[in-house]
mmCIF file of C-alpha atoms in Angstrom:
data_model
loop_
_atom_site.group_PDB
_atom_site.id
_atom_site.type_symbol
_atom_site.label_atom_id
_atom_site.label_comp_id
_atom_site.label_asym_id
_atom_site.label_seq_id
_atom_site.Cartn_x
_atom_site.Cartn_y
_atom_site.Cartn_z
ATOM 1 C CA UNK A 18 -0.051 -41.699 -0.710
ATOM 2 C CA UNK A 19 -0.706 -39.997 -3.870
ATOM 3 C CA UNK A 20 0.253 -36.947 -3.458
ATOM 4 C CA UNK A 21 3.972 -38.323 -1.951
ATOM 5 C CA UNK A 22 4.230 -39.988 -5.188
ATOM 6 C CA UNK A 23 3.858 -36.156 -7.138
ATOM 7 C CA UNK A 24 6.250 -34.035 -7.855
ATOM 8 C CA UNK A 25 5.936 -30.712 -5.463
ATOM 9 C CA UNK A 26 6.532 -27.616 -6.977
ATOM 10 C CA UNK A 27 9.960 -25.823 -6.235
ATOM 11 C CA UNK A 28 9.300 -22.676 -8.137
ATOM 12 C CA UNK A 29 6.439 -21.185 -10.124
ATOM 13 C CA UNK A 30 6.398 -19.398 -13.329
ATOM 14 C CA UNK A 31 5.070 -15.561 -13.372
ATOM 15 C CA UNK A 32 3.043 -14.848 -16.601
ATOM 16 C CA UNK A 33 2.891 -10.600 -16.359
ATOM 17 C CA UNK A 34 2.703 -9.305 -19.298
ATOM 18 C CA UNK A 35 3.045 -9.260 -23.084
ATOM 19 C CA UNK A 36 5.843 -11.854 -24.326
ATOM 20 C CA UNK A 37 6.668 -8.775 -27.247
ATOM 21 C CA UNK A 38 10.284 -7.818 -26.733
ATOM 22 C CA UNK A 39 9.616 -3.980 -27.377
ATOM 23 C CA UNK A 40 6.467 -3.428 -25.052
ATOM 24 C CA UNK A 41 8.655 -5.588 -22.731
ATOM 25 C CA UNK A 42 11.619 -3.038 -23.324
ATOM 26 C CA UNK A 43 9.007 -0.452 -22.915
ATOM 27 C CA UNK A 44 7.914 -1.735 -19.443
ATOM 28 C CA UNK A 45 11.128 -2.143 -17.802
ATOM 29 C CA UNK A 46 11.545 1.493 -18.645
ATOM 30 C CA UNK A 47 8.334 2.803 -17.507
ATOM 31 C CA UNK A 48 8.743 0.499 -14.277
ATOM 32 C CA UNK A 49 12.425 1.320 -13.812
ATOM 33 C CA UNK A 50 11.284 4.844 -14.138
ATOM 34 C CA UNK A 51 8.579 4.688 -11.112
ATOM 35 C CA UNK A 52 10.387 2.890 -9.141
ATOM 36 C CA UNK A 53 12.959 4.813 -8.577
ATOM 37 C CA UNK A 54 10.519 7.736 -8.185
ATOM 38 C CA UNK A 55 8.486 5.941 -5.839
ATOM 39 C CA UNK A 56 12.054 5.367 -3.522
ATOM 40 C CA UNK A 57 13.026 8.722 -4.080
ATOM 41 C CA UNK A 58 9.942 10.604 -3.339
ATOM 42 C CA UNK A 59 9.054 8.530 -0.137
ATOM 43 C CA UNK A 60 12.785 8.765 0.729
ATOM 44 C CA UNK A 61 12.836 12.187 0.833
ATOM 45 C CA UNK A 62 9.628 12.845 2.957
ATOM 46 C CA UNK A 63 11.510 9.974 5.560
ATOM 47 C CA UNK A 64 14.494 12.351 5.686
ATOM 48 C CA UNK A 65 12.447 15.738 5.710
ATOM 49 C CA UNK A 66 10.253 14.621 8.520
ATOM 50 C CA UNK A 67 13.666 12.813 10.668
ATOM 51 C CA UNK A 68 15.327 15.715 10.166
ATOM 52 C CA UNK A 69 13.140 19.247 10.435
ATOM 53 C CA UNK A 70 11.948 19.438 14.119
ATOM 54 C CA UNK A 71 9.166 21.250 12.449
ATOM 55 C CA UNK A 72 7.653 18.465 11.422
ATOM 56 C CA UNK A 73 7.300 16.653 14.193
ATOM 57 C CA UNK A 74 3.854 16.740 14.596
ATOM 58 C CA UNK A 75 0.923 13.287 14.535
ATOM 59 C CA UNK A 76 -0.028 13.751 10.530
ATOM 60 C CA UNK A 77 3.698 14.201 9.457
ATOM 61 C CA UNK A 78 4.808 11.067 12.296
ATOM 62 C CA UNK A 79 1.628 8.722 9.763
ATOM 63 C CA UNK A 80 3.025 10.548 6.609
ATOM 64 C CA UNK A 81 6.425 8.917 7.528
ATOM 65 C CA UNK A 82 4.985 5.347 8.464
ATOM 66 C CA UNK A 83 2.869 5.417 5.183
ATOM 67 C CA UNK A 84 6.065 6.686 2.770
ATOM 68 C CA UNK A 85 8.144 3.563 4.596
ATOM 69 C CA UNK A 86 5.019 1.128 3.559
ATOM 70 C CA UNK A 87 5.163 2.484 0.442
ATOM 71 C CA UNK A 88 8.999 1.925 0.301
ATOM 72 C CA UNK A 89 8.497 -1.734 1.380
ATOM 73 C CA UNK A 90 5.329 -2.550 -0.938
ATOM 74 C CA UNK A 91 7.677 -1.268 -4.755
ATOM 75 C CA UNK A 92 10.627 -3.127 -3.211
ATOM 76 C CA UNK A 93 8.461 -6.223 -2.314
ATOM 77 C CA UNK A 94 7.554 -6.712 -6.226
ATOM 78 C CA UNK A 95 8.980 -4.418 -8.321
ATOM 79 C CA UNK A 96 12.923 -5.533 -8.665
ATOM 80 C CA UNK A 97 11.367 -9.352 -9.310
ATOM 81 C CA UNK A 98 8.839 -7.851 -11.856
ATOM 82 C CA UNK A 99 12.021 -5.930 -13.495
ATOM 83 C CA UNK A 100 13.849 -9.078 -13.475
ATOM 84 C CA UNK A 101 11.669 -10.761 -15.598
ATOM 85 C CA UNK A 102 11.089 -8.717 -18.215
ATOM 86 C CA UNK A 103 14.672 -8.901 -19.290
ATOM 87 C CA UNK A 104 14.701 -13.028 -18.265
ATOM 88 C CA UNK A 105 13.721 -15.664 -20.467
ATOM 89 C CA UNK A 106 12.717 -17.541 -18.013
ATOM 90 C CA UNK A 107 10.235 -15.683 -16.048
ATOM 91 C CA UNK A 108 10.267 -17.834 -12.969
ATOM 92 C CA UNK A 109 10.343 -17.594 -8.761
ATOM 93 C CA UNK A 110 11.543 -19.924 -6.528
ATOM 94 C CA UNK A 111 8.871 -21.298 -3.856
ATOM 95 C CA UNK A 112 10.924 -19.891 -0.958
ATOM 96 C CA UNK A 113 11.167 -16.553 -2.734
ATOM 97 C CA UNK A 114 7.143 -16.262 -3.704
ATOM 98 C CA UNK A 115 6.668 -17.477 0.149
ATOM 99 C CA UNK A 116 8.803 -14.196 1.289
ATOM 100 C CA UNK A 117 7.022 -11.680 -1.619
ATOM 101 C CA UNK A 118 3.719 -12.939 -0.068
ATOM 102 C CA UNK A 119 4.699 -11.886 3.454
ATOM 103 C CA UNK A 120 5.948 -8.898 3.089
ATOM 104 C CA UNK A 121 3.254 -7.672 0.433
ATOM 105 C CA UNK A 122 0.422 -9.006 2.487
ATOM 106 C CA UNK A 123 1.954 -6.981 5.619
ATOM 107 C CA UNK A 124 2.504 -3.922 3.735
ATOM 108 C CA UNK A 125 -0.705 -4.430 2.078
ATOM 109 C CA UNK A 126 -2.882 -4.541 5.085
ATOM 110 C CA UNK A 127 -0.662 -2.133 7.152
ATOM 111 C CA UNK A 128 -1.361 0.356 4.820
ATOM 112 C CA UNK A 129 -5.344 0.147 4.976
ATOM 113 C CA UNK A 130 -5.002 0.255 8.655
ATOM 114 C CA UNK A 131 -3.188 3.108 8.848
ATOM 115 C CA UNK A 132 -5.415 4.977 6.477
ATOM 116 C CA UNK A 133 -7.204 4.984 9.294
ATOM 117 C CA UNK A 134 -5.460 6.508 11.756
ATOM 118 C CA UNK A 135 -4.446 9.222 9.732
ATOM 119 C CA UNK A 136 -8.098 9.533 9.190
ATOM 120 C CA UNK A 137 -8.798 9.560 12.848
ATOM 121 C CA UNK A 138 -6.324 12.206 13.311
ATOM 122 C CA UNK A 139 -7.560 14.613 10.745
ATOM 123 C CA UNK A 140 -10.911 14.096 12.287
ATOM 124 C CA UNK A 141 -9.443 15.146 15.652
ATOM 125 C CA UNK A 142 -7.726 17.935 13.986
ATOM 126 C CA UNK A 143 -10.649 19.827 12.383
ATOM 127 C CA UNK A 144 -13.778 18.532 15.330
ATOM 128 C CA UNK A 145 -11.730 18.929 18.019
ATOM 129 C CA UNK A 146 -9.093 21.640 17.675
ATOM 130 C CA UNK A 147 -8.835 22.466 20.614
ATOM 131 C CA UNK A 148 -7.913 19.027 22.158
ATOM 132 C CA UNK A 149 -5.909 18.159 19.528
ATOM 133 C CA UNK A 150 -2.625 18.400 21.188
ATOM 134 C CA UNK A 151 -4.059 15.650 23.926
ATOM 135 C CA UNK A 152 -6.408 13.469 22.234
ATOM 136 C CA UNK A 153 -2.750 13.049 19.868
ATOM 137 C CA UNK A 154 -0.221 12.901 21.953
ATOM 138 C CA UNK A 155 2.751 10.942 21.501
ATOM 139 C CA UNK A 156 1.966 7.751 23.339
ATOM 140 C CA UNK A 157 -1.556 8.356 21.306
ATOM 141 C CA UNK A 158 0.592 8.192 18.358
ATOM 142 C CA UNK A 159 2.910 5.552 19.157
ATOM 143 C CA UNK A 160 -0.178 3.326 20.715
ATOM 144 C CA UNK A 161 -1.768 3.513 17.042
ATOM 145 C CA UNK A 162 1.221 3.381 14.746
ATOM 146 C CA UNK A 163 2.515 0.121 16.826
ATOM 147 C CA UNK A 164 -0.914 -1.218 16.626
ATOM 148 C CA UNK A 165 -1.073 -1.083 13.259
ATOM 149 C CA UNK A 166 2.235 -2.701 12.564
ATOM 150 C CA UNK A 167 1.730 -5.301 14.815
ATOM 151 C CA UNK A 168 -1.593 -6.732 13.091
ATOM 152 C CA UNK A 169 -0.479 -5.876 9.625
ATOM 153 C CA UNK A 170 2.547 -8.512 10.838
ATOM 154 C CA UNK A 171 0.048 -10.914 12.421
ATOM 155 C CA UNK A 172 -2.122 -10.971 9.559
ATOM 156 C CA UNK A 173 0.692 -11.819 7.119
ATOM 157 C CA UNK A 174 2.238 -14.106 9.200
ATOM 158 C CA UNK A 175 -1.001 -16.538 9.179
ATOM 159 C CA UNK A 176 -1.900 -15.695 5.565
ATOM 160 C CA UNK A 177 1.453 -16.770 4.630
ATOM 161 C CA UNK A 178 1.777 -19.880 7.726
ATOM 162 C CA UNK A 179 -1.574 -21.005 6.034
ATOM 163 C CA UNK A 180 -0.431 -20.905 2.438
ATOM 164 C CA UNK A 181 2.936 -22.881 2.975
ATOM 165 C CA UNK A 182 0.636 -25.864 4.582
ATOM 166 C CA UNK A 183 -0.744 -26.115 1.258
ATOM 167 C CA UNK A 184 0.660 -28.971 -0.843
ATOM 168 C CA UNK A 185 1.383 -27.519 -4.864
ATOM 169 C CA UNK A 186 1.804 -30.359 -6.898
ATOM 170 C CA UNK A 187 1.289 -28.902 -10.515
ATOM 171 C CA UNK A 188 0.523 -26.537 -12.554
ATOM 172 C CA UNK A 189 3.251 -23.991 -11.610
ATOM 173 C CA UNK A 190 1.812 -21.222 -13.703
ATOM 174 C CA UNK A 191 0.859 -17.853 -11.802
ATOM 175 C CA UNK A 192 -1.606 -15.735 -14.148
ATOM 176 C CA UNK A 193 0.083 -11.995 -11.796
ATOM 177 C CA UNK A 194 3.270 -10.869 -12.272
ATOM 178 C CA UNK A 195 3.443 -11.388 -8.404
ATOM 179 C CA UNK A 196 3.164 -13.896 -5.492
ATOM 180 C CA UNK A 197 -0.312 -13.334 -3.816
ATOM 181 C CA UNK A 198 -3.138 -15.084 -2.037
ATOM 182 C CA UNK A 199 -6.273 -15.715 -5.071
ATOM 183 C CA UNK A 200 -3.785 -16.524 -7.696
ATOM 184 C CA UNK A 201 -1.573 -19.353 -5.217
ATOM 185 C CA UNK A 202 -4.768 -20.848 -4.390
ATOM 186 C CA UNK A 203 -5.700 -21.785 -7.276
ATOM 187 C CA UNK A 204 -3.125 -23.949 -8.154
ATOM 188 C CA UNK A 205 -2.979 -25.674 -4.860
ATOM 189 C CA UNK A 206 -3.758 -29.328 -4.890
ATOM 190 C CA UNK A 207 -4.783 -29.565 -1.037
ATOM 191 C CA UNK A 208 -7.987 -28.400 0.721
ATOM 192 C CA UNK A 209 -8.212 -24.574 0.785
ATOM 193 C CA UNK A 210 -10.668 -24.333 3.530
ATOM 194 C CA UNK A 211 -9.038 -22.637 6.143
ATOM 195 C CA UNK A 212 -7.301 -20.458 3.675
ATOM 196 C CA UNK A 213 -10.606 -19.388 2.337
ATOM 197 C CA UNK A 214 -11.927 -18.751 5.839
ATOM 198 C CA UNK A 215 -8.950 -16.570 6.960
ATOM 199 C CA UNK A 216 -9.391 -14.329 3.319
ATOM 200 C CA UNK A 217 -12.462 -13.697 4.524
ATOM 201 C CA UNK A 218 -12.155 -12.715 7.894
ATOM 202 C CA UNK A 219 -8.725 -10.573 7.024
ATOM 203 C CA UNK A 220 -11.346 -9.052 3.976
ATOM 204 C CA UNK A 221 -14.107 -8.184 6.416
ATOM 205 C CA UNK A 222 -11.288 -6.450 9.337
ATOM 206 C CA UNK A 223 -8.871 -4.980 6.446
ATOM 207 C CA UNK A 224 -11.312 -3.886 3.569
ATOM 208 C CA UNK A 225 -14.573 -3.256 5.257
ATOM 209 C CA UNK A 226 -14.335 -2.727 8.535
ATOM 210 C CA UNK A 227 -11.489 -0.084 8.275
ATOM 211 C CA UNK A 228 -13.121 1.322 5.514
ATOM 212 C CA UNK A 229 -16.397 2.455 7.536
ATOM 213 C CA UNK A 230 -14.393 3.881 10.352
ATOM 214 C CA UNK A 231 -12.116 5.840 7.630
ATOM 215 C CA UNK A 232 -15.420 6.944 6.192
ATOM 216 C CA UNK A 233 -17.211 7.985 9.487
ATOM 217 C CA UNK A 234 -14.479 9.822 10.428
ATOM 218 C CA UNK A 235 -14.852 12.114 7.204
ATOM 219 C CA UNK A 236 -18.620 11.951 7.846
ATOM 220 C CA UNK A 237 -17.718 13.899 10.462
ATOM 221 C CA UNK A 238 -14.877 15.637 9.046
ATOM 222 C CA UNK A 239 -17.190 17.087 6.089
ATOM 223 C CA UNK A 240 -20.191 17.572 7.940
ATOM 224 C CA UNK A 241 -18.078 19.926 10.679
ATOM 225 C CA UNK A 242 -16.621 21.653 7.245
ATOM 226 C CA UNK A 243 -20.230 22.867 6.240
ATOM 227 C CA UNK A 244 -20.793 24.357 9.461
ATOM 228 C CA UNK A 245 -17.807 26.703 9.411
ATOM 229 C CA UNK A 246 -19.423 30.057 7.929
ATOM 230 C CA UNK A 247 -16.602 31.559 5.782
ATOM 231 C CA UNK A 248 -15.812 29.951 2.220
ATOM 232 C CA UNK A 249 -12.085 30.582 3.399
ATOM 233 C CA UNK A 250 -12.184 28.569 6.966
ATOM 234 C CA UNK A 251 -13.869 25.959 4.347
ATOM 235 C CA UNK A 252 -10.975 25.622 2.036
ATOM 236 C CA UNK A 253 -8.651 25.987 4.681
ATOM 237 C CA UNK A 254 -10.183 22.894 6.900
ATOM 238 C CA UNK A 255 -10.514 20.683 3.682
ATOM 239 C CA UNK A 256 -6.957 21.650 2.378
ATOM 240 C CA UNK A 257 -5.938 19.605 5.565
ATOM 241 C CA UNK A 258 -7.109 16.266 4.729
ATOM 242 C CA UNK A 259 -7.856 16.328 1.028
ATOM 243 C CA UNK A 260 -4.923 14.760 0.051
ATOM 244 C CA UNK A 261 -5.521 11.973 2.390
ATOM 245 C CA UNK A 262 -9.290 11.544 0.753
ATOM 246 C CA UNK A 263 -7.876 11.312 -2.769
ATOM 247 C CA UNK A 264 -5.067 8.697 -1.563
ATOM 248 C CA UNK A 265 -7.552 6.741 0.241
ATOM 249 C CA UNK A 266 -10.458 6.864 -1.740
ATOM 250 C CA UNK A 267 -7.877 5.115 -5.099
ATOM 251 C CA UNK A 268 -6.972 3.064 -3.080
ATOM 252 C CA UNK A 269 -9.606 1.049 -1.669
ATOM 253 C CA UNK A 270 -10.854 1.386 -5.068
ATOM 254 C CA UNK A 271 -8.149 -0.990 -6.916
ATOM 255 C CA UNK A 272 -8.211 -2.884 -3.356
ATOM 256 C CA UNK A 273 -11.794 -3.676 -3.806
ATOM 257 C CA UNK A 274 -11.167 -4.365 -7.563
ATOM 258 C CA UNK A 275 -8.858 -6.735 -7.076
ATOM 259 C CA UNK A 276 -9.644 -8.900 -3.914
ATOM 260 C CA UNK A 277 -14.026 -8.887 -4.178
ATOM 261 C CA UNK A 278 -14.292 -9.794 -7.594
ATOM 262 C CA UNK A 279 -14.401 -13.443 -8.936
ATOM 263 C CA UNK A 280 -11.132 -15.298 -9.721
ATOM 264 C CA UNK A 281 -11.814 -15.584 -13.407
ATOM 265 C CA UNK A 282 -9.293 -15.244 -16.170
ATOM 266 C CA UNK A 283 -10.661 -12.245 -17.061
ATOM 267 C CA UNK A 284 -10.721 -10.570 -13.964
ATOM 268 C CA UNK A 285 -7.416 -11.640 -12.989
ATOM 269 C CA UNK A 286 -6.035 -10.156 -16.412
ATOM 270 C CA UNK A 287 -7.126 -6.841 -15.362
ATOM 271 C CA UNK A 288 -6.129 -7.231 -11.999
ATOM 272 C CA UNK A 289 -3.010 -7.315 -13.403
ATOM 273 C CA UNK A 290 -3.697 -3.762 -14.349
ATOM 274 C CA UNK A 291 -5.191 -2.634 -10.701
ATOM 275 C CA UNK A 292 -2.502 -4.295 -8.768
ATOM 276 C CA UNK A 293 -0.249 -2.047 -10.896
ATOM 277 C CA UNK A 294 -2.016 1.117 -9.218
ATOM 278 C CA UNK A 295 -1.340 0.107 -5.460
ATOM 279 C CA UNK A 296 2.158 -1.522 -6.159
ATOM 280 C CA UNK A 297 3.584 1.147 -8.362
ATOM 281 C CA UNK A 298 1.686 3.811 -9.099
ATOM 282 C CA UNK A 299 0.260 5.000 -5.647
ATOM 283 C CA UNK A 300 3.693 4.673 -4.171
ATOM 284 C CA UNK A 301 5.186 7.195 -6.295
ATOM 285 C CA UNK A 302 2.020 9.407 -6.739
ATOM 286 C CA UNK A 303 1.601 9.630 -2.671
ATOM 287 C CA UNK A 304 4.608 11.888 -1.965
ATOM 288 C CA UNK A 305 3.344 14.311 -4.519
ATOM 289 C CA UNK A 306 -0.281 14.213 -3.601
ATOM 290 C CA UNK A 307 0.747 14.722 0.471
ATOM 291 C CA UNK A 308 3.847 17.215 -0.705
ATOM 292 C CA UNK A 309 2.904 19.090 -3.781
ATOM 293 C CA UNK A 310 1.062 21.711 -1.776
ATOM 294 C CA UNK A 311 2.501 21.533 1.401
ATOM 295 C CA UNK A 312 4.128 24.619 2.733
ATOM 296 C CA UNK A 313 5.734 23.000 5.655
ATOM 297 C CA UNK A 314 7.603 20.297 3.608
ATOM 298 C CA UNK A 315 8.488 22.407 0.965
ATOM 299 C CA UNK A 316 10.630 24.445 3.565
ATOM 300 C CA UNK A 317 11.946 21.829 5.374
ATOM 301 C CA UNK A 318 13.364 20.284 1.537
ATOM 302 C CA UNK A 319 15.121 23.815 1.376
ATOM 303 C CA UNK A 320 16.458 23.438 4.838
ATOM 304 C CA UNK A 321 17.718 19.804 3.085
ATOM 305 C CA UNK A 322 19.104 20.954 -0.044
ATOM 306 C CA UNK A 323 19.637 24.666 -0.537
ATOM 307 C CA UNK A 324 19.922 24.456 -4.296
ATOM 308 C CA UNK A 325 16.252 23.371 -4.169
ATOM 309 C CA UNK A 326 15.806 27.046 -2.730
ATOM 310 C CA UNK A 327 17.635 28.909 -5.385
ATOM 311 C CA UNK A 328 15.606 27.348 -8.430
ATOM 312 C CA UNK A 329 12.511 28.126 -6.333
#
């Protein structure tokens, strides 16, 4: 009876970042700026690997998936975070934090999962050579990619079912620049339980259990690497999935950062900082980490744009 006599919360206020109008100014830039490299770069490995039939192979089909996550994670929070740092009134509606939630939270926890499958596949690729082409076959490949879409979805779809349950009755204040689970429950004014229950469970499938099969497969993946005899079949087998080590390994770095520690001020204030890494910053750093080297991409971008090949 109380709580029908509160007023409910219709939109919440995001408190990002420094209220100075040049570091603001400053921010929109820098943002603005990776942003549009994060869409571009991810983009362009979409259209390379669509269009150059050399590239259809199982590690450029996940390099696809993970550059369309990475599209759909920046546009899930970056044109709201741009939009208020030129606002006064840095604010989100209920219905439109209820949507950011979803579709970060599926992004979020499609992209762990599929770290491991490309993980899988690079340890089929350097133990098992020589079944490579039927261990990862296409319905191999289709079987894992849909399987990791369709629990990133179901995941989302009860993190976000169980948070719009929850009654928010005052204070309206988010201490993130963005919509997501730790920060929203702390200003609900209903029982949390379940909510708490399902963090764990999605913490314990997302963060550790498909951590420990990413990192047994590279157990195996490095220990198979020692055994090859020449320094240059050594390079050679790590240059395959080294990129995907470095991607992973900052990732579930900031992911641990962010989602094991305490919900303190303080550690929310610098997960401010760490959420920055996975929402912006890995986005736009993963094409050139996967790319930079990569023979077979760098042909098919001159098959895409021939000017490309006359300045290189």
């Amino acid at each position: 009876m109380e709580l029908n006599n509160q007023t409910l919360v219709t939109e919440f206020i995001l408190q990002g970042f420094s209220e100075t109008l040049q570091l603001q100014l400053f921010l929109f830039i820098s943002f603005l700026f990776l942003y549009l490299m994060a869409l571009t770069g991810n983009m362009l490995i979409v259209m390379a690997i669509c269009l150059d039939s050399n590239l259809h192979t199982p590690m450029y089909f996940f390099l696809a998936n993970l550059a369309i996550i990475d599209i759909g994670c920046t546009s899930a929070v970056l044109p709201k975070l741009l939009e208020n740092l030129v606002v006064e009134k840095k604010s989100i509606s209920y219905n439109g934090c209820m949507t950011q939630l979803y579709f970060f939270s599926w992004f979020l926890g499609t992209e762990l999962l599929l770290f491991t499958a490309m993980a899988y596949d690079r340890y089929v690729a350097i133990c098992h050579p020589l079944r490579y082409s039927t261990m990862m076959n296409k319905m191999v490949c289709l079987l894992l990619v849909g399987s990791v879409w369709a629990t990133g979805t179901l995941s989302s779809s009860l993190q976000t079912g169980l948070m719009v349950r929850l009654t928010f009755c005052g204070p309206n204040q988010i201490n993130h620049f963005l919509c997501e689970v730790p920060t929203l429950l702390l200003l609900s004014c209903s029982s949390t339980y379940l909510n708490n229950i399902m963090i764990v469970i999605a913490d314990a499938y997302f963060g550790v259990v498909s951590f420990v099969l990413t990192m047994v497969s590279y157990g195996f993946i490095i220990s198979n690497i020692l055994k090859i005899r020449t320094m240059e079949g050594k390079k050679k087998a790590f240059s395959t999935c080294s990129s995907h080590l470095i991607v992973v390994t900052i990732y579930y770095t900031t992911i641990t950062y962010t989602y094991m520690l305490p919900g303190s001020s303080s550690s929310m204030d610098n997960g401010k900082v760490v959420a920055l890494l996975y929402t912006t910053v890995s986005p736009t750093l993963n094409p050139l980490i996967y790319t930079l080297r990569n023979k077979d991409f760098k042909t098919a971008l001159k098959k895409l744009f021939p000017i490309y090949s006359v300045n290189n």
